[in-house]
Coordinates of C-alpha atoms and ligand atoms in Angstrom, one line a residue:
M1 CA -19.3 1.7 -7.5
N2 CA -21.6 0.7 -10.3
G3 CA -21.9 3.0 -13.3
H4 CA -24.9 3.3 -15.5
T5 CA -25.4 4.8 -18.9
K6 CA -28.0 4.4 -21.7
F7 CA -25.2 3.0 -23.8
Q8 CA -24.6 -0.1 -21.8
A9 CA -25.7 -3.5 -22.9
E10 CA -28.7 -5.0 -21.1
R11 CA -26.6 -7.7 -19.5
V12 CA -24.5 -5.2 -17.6
S13 CA -27.3 -4.3 -15.3
R14 CA -27.5 -7.9 -14.1
L15 CA -23.9 -7.8 -12.8
N16 CA -23.0 -7.4 -9.1
P17 CA -19.2 -6.8 -9.0
Y18 CA -16.9 -8.2 -6.3
V19 CA -15.6 -5.7 -3.7
P20 CA -12.1 -6.7 -2.6
G21 CA -10.4 -5.8 0.7
E22 CA -9.3 -2.1 0.8
Q23 CA -5.8 -1.2 -0.5
P24 CA -5.6 2.2 1.2
R25 CA -2.9 4.6 0.2
D26 CA -3.6 7.3 2.8
R27 CA -1.7 5.8 5.7
D28 CA 0.8 3.0 6.4
Y29 CA -1.6 0.5 8.0
I30 CA -0.7 -2.9 9.3
K31 CA -2.6 -4.6 6.6
L32 CA -4.5 -7.7 7.8
N33 CA -7.5 -7.5 5.5
A34 CA -6.8 -9.3 2.3
N35 CA -5.1 -12.6 3.4
E36 CA -2.0 -11.6 1.6
N37 CA 1.3 -13.2 2.7
P38 CA 3.3 -10.9 5.0
Y39 CA 6.6 -12.3 3.7
P40 CA 8.3 -11.3 0.4
P41 CA 8.8 -13.9 -2.3
S42 CA 11.9 -16.1 -2.4
P43 CA 15.1 -14.2 -3.6
A44 CA 15.0 -16.6 -6.5
V45 CA 11.9 -14.8 -7.9
L46 CA 13.6 -11.3 -8.0
Q47 CA 16.7 -12.9 -9.5
A48 CA 14.7 -14.7 -12.2
V49 CA 12.8 -11.6 -13.2
L50 CA 16.0 -9.4 -13.3
Q51 CA 17.9 -12.0 -15.2
T52 CA 15.2 -12.5 -17.7
L53 CA 15.1 -8.7 -18.4
R54 CA 18.9 -8.5 -18.6
D55 CA 19.7 -11.6 -20.6
N56 CA 16.8 -11.6 -22.9
P57 CA 15.7 -8.0 -23.7
M58 CA 13.2 -9.5 -26.2
A59 CA 11.4 -11.3 -23.4
T60 CA 8.8 -8.5 -23.2
A61 CA 8.9 -7.7 -27.0
R62 CA 7.7 -11.1 -28.0
Y63 CA 4.4 -12.8 -27.0
P64 CA 4.8 -15.1 -24.0
D65 CA 4.2 -18.9 -24.2
P66 CA 0.4 -19.0 -24.4
D67 CA 0.3 -22.4 -22.7
S68 CA 2.9 -21.7 -19.9
L69 CA 4.4 -25.1 -20.4
D70 CA 7.5 -24.5 -18.3
L71 CA 5.4 -23.1 -15.5
K72 CA 3.1 -26.1 -15.6
K73 CA 6.1 -28.4 -15.2
A74 CA 7.3 -26.3 -12.3
I75 CA 3.9 -26.3 -10.6
A76 CA 3.5 -30.1 -11.1
S77 CA 6.9 -30.6 -9.5
L78 CA 6.1 -28.3 -6.6
L79 CA 2.9 -30.2 -5.9
N80 CA 4.7 -33.6 -6.1
R81 CA 7.3 -32.3 -3.6
T82 CA 4.8 -30.7 -1.1
G83 CA 1.7 -32.8 -1.5
G84 CA -0.2 -29.5 -1.6
V85 CA 0.4 -28.5 2.1
L86 CA 3.5 -26.3 2.4
A87 CA 3.1 -25.8 6.2
R88 CA 3.8 -29.5 6.8
A89 CA 6.3 -30.2 4.0
V90 CA 9.5 -31.8 5.2
V91 CA 12.7 -29.9 4.4
A92 CA 15.9 -31.9 4.8
G93 CA 19.3 -31.0 3.4
G94 CA 17.7 -28.7 0.7
A95 CA 15.3 -31.4 -0.5
V96 CA 11.6 -31.0 0.1
S97 CA 9.1 -33.8 0.4
P98 CA 5.5 -34.2 1.6
S99 CA 4.8 -35.1 5.2
P100 CA 3.8 -38.8 5.1
G101 CA 0.1 -38.0 5.5
D102 CA 0.2 -35.6 2.6
A103 CA 2.0 -37.9 0.0
L104 CA -0.1 -38.0 -3.2
G105 CA 0.3 -41.6 -4.2
F106 CA 0.5 -40.6 -7.8
E107 CA 2.4 -38.1 -9.9
V108 CA 0.9 -34.8 -10.9
T109 CA 1.8 -34.2 -14.6
P110 CA 1.9 -30.9 -16.5
E111 CA -1.1 -32.0 -18.6
M112 CA -3.1 -31.9 -15.3
I113 CA -2.3 -28.2 -14.7
F114 CA -4.2 -25.2 -16.2
C115 CA -2.8 -21.7 -15.5
G116 CA -4.6 -18.4 -15.4
N117 CA -4.4 -14.8 -14.4
G118 CA -5.0 -15.3 -10.7
S119 CA -7.3 -18.1 -9.5
D120 CA -10.2 -15.7 -9.9
E121 CA -9.7 -15.9 -13.7
V122 CA -9.3 -19.7 -13.4
L123 CA -12.6 -19.9 -11.5
S124 CA -14.2 -17.8 -14.2
F125 CA -13.1 -20.2 -16.9
V126 CA -14.2 -23.1 -14.6
F127 CA -17.7 -21.6 -14.3
Y128 CA -17.9 -21.1 -18.1
A129 CA -16.5 -24.5 -19.0
F130 CA -18.4 -26.8 -16.6
F131 CA -21.7 -25.3 -15.6
D132 CA -24.9 -24.5 -17.5
G133 CA -27.7 -22.1 -16.6
D134 CA -30.3 -24.9 -16.6
R135 CA -29.6 -26.1 -13.0
P136 CA -28.3 -24.5 -9.8
L137 CA -24.6 -24.8 -9.0
I138 CA -24.4 -25.9 -5.3
T139 CA -22.2 -23.8 -3.0
L140 CA -22.2 -22.7 0.6
E141 CA -24.1 -20.0 2.5
H142 CA -21.1 -18.1 3.9
T143 CA -18.3 -18.6 1.4
Y144 CA -16.1 -16.9 -1.1
S145 CA -18.1 -14.0 -2.4
F146 CA -16.8 -14.2 -6.0
Y147 CA -18.8 -17.3 -6.7
P148 CA -22.2 -15.4 -6.9
V149 CA -20.5 -12.7 -8.9
Y150 CA -19.6 -15.3 -11.6
G151 CA -23.0 -16.8 -11.3
L152 CA -24.6 -13.5 -12.4
Y153 CA -21.9 -13.0 -15.1
Y154 CA -22.6 -16.3 -16.7
G155 CA -26.3 -16.7 -15.9
I156 CA -25.7 -19.7 -13.7
P157 CA -28.0 -19.9 -10.7
L158 CA -26.4 -20.7 -7.4
K159 CA -27.9 -22.6 -4.5
A160 CA -26.2 -21.9 -1.2
V161 CA -26.4 -24.7 1.5
P162 CA -26.4 -23.2 5.0
L163 CA -23.5 -24.0 7.3
T164 CA -24.2 -25.9 10.5
P165 CA -24.8 -24.0 13.8
R166 CA -21.1 -24.4 14.5
W167 CA -20.1 -22.9 11.1
Q168 CA -19.1 -26.2 9.6
V169 CA -19.8 -27.3 6.1
D170 CA -22.9 -29.5 6.1
V171 CA -21.5 -32.3 3.9
S172 CA -24.8 -34.2 3.7
G173 CA -26.7 -31.0 2.9
V174 CA -24.4 -30.3 0.0
A175 CA -24.5 -33.9 -1.3
E176 CA -28.3 -33.9 -1.1
A177 CA -28.7 -30.6 -2.9
A178 CA -26.3 -31.7 -5.7
G179 CA -28.2 -35.1 -6.0
A180 CA -31.6 -33.4 -6.0
A181 CA -30.7 -31.0 -8.8
D182 CA -28.3 -33.3 -10.6
S183 CA -25.7 -30.5 -10.5
G184 CA -22.2 -29.6 -9.7
V185 CA -20.6 -28.2 -6.6
I186 CA -18.1 -25.4 -5.7
L187 CA -16.7 -24.9 -2.3
P188 CA -13.4 -23.7 -0.8
N189 CA -11.5 -26.0 1.5
P190 CA -10.6 -24.6 4.0
N191 CA -13.7 -22.5 3.6
A192 CA -13.5 -18.7 3.5
P193 CA -14.2 -16.6 5.5
T194 CA -14.7 -19.2 8.3
G195 CA -11.2 -20.9 7.9
I196 CA -12.7 -24.2 8.8
A197 CA -11.5 -27.2 6.8
L198 CA -13.0 -30.5 5.8
S199 CA -10.7 -33.5 6.0
R200 CA -9.8 -35.3 2.8
E201 CA -12.0 -38.2 3.9
E202 CA -14.9 -35.9 4.3
V203 CA -14.4 -34.5 0.8
R204 CA -14.1 -38.1 -0.5
G205 CA -17.4 -38.9 1.1
L206 CA -19.0 -35.9 -0.5
L207 CA -17.6 -36.8 -3.9
R208 CA -19.0 -40.3 -3.6
R209 CA -22.4 -38.9 -3.1
C210 CA -22.4 -36.2 -5.8
P211 CA -23.5 -36.8 -9.4
P212 CA -20.4 -38.4 -11.1
D213 CA -21.1 -36.6 -14.4
R214 CA -21.0 -33.0 -12.9
A215 CA -17.9 -31.2 -11.9
V216 CA -17.0 -30.7 -8.2
V217 CA -14.7 -27.8 -7.7
I218 CA -12.6 -27.6 -4.5
D219 CA -11.0 -24.1 -4.1
E220 CA -7.7 -24.8 -2.2
A221 CA -6.6 -21.1 -1.9
Y222 CA -5.6 -21.8 1.7
A223 CA -4.8 -25.5 1.7
D224 CA -1.0 -24.8 2.1
F225 CA -1.5 -23.5 5.7
G226 CA -2.3 -26.8 7.2
G227 CA -5.6 -28.3 6.0
E228 CA -5.6 -31.5 3.9
S229 CA -5.2 -31.1 0.2
C230 CA -7.6 -33.1 -2.0
L231 CA -5.0 -33.5 -4.8
G232 CA -4.7 -37.2 -3.8
L233 CA -8.3 -37.8 -4.8
L234 CA -7.8 -36.8 -8.4
P235 CA -7.2 -40.3 -9.8
E236 CA -10.4 -41.6 -8.1
F237 CA -12.7 -38.8 -9.3
P238 CA -12.5 -37.7 -12.9
N239 CA -15.1 -34.9 -12.2
L240 CA -12.8 -33.3 -9.5
V241 CA -11.3 -29.8 -10.3
I242 CA -8.9 -28.3 -7.7
V243 CA -8.2 -24.6 -7.9
R244 CA -5.1 -23.1 -6.3
T245 CA -3.3 -19.8 -6.2
F246 CA 0.1 -18.2 -5.8
S247 CA -1.6 -15.3 -4.0
K248 CA -1.6 -16.6 -0.4
S249 CA 1.0 -19.2 0.4
L250 CA 3.4 -18.2 -2.4
S251 CA 3.6 -14.5 -1.7
G252 CA 2.4 -13.7 -5.2
A253 CA -0.9 -11.7 -4.9
G254 CA 0.6 -9.0 -7.1
L255 CA 1.7 -11.4 -9.8
R256 CA -1.8 -12.7 -10.5
L257 CA -1.1 -16.3 -10.9
G258 CA -3.6 -19.2 -10.3
Y259 CA -4.1 -22.7 -11.6
A260 CA -6.4 -25.6 -11.7
V261 CA -5.4 -29.2 -11.2
A262 CA -7.7 -31.8 -12.9
S263 CA -7.6 -34.6 -15.5
G264 CA -5.9 -33.8 -18.8
E265 CA -9.4 -34.0 -20.4
L266 CA -10.8 -31.3 -18.2
C267 CA -7.7 -29.1 -18.6
R268 CA -8.1 -29.3 -22.4
V269 CA -11.7 -27.9 -22.0
L270 CA -10.4 -25.1 -19.8
T271 CA -7.7 -24.3 -22.4
Q272 CA -10.4 -24.1 -25.1
V273 CA -12.3 -21.6 -23.0
K274 CA -9.2 -19.6 -22.3
N275 CA -8.3 -19.5 -26.0
S276 CA -11.7 -18.1 -26.8
F277 CA -11.2 -15.2 -24.4
N278 CA -7.5 -14.3 -24.0
H279 CA -4.7 -16.4 -25.5
F280 CA -2.1 -14.9 -23.2
P281 CA -3.4 -14.5 -19.7
L282 CA 0.1 -14.8 -18.1
D283 CA 2.8 -12.4 -19.2
A284 CA 6.4 -13.5 -19.7
L285 CA 7.8 -12.1 -16.5
T286 CA 5.0 -13.6 -14.3
Q287 CA 5.7 -17.0 -15.9
R288 CA 9.4 -16.6 -15.0
A289 CA 8.5 -15.5 -11.5
G290 CA 6.2 -18.4 -11.0
I291 CA 8.8 -20.9 -12.1
A292 CA 11.3 -19.4 -9.7
A293 CA 8.8 -19.5 -6.8
C294 CA 8.2 -23.2 -7.5
S295 CA 12.0 -23.8 -7.4
D296 CA 12.3 -22.8 -3.7
P297 CA 9.5 -24.6 -1.8
A298 CA 11.7 -24.5 1.4
W299 CA 11.4 -20.7 1.5
Y300 CA 7.6 -20.8 1.3
A301 CA 7.3 -23.9 3.6
A302 CA 9.1 -22.0 6.4
N303 CA 6.9 -19.0 6.0
A304 CA 3.7 -21.1 5.9
A305 CA 4.8 -22.9 9.1
K306 CA 5.5 -19.5 10.8
I307 CA 2.1 -18.2 9.7
A308 CA 0.4 -21.4 11.0
S309 CA 2.1 -21.0 14.4
E310 CA 1.3 -17.3 14.7
R311 CA -2.3 -18.2 13.8
D312 CA -2.6 -20.7 16.6
S313 CA -0.9 -18.2 19.1
L314 CA -3.3 -15.4 18.1
A315 CA -6.3 -17.8 18.4
A316 CA -5.3 -18.8 22.0
F317 CA -4.7 -15.1 22.9
L318 CA -8.2 -14.1 21.7
R319 CA -9.9 -17.1 23.3
D320 CA -8.3 -16.2 26.6
R321 CA -10.0 -12.8 26.3
G322 CA -13.4 -14.2 25.6
W323 CA -13.5 -14.0 21.8
L324 CA -15.2 -16.7 19.8
V325 CA -12.6 -18.0 17.3
L326 CA -13.5 -20.5 14.7
P327 CA -10.9 -23.3 14.3
S328 CA -8.9 -22.1 11.3
S329 CA -6.7 -24.1 9.0
A330 CA -6.0 -21.0 6.9
N331 CA -3.9 -17.8 7.1
F332 CA -6.7 -15.9 8.8
L333 CA -9.0 -16.1 11.8
F334 CA -12.7 -15.5 11.8
T335 CA -13.6 -14.2 15.2
Q336 CA -16.1 -12.3 17.1
K337 CA -16.3 -10.7 20.6
P338 CA -19.7 -11.5 22.1
G339 CA -21.5 -8.3 23.0
H340 CA -19.5 -6.1 20.6
S341 CA -20.5 -5.0 17.2
G342 CA -18.1 -6.0 14.4
R343 CA -18.3 -2.5 12.9
A344 CA -17.1 -0.9 16.2
L345 CA -14.3 -3.4 16.6
Y346 CA -13.2 -2.8 13.0
G347 CA -13.3 1.0 13.5
R348 CA -11.2 0.9 16.8
L349 CA -8.5 -1.2 15.1
R350 CA -8.5 1.0 12.1
D351 CA -8.0 4.1 14.3
Q352 CA -5.0 2.3 15.7
G353 CA -3.6 1.7 12.3
I354 CA -4.6 -1.9 11.9
L355 CA -6.8 -2.9 9.0
V356 CA -8.9 -6.1 9.1
R357 CA -11.9 -7.2 7.1
R358 CA -15.5 -7.4 8.0
F359 CA -18.6 -8.2 6.0
D360 CA -22.0 -6.5 6.0
I361 CA -23.7 -9.8 5.6
P362 CA -26.6 -10.9 7.9
G363 CA -25.4 -13.6 10.3
I364 CA -21.7 -12.7 10.1
E365 CA -21.8 -8.9 10.5
D366 CA -20.2 -9.0 13.9
F367 CA -17.2 -11.2 12.9
L368 CA -13.8 -9.9 11.9
R369 CA -11.6 -11.7 9.5
I370 CA -8.0 -11.1 10.6
T371 CA -5.2 -12.1 8.3
V372 CA -2.2 -13.7 10.2
G373 CA 0.9 -11.6 9.6
T374 CA 4.5 -11.6 10.9
A375 CA 5.3 -12.0 14.6
A376 CA 5.8 -8.2 14.9
Q377 CA 2.5 -7.5 13.3
M378 CA 0.7 -9.9 15.6
A379 CA 2.4 -8.4 18.6
A380 CA 1.1 -4.9 17.5
L381 CA -2.4 -6.4 17.0
K382 CA -2.3 -8.1 20.5
E383 CA -1.2 -4.7 22.0
A384 CA -4.0 -2.9 20.2
L385 CA -6.6 -5.4 21.4
G386 CA -5.2 -5.4 25.0
Ligands
PLP1 C1 -7.9 -15.3 -2.4 C2 -8.9 -16.3 -2.9 C3 -8.9 -16.6 -4.2 C4 -8.4 -15.7 -5.3 O1 -7.1 -15.6 -5.4 P1 -6.4 -15.0 -6.7 O2 -5.6 -13.8 -6.1 O3 -7.4 -14.5 -7.7 O4 -5.5 -16.1 -7.2 C5 -9.7 -17.6 -4.6 N1 -10.5 -18.3 -3.8 C6 -10.5 -18.0 -2.5 C7 -11.4 -18.8 -1.6 C8 -9.7 -17.0 -2.0 O5 -9.8 -16.6 -0.7

């Protein structure tokens, strides 16, 4: 809810704050509305946090490392071991390696990582660092609703390119808009809330057609669940910024930990912006927790693979019953039952203790966005739908 007083600065009235999925406290819902991971973090995370507090009581009395150097090393190593797609990572005898198609072909180094308080904060720094108010930033029509929020916050106009009639990203449309305005691009891959992914080759084609002097931001919040990561394109495109998060595939939504992967040059600019706003966006315990999470990719790879398999099973179940299900590479499905209102379907599930997400946005008001949960949660959902 927006407040208003005579004391507020003029700029506040231009804001339009983001509304996240509900976090209800009134009832124990099966919570499929915020794309959180249904599995707990690796036991290594709990152990690292407890051990930090026990062995180093001063850990929270001192300021944390402002540059999260150990965490950056751990993230770089995680990406090199998984190729940026946990669901396909190969686990053999305790060692984890990318599936052959996901191998990066170069080494991600800590200088190429920038960390922030959730990828939402990283995105905020990216907007501030790379885009001006003198030209529109190109994005998509139905996409992550935080982008327009930051556009208003920083006075950066956004131009949204419509999706195709089959809800795909119109790559040519995006490239033409970027070329016409000589401007940068931001889009999630897989897209949210559709879940539809572009292949790495499609993103490469887009980058080739975009102005080389403007940043192109690919938000890979969901890439670990089976799309193709664009990390491998970084050496080829110095204007590419990839944003990723611990919130979905790494069971860390409550930690608030996100990062960008880009050239050292671009990461230094992001660091300049961060140090002009908050020197210490990541507390000492979160840094320890993040490092521990990166040390156990096998745990998260198994969970991501389970989620991908539950996703495909739920999609088949819904299609069998006449639902339209967009082909998802993420940990959620975007789906609609022809002839039924999204609001009514949402309400009926809620009455049965299942919380999903819907959007009061023309064109997608009858879709539900359903987060993929555990096998037990999916069984309860199928029962409620049946
Ligand atoms: C969830 C999500 C994020 C934000 O994640 P954080 O919790 O802030 O790290 C960013 N982009 C997209 C597309 C998302 O769905």
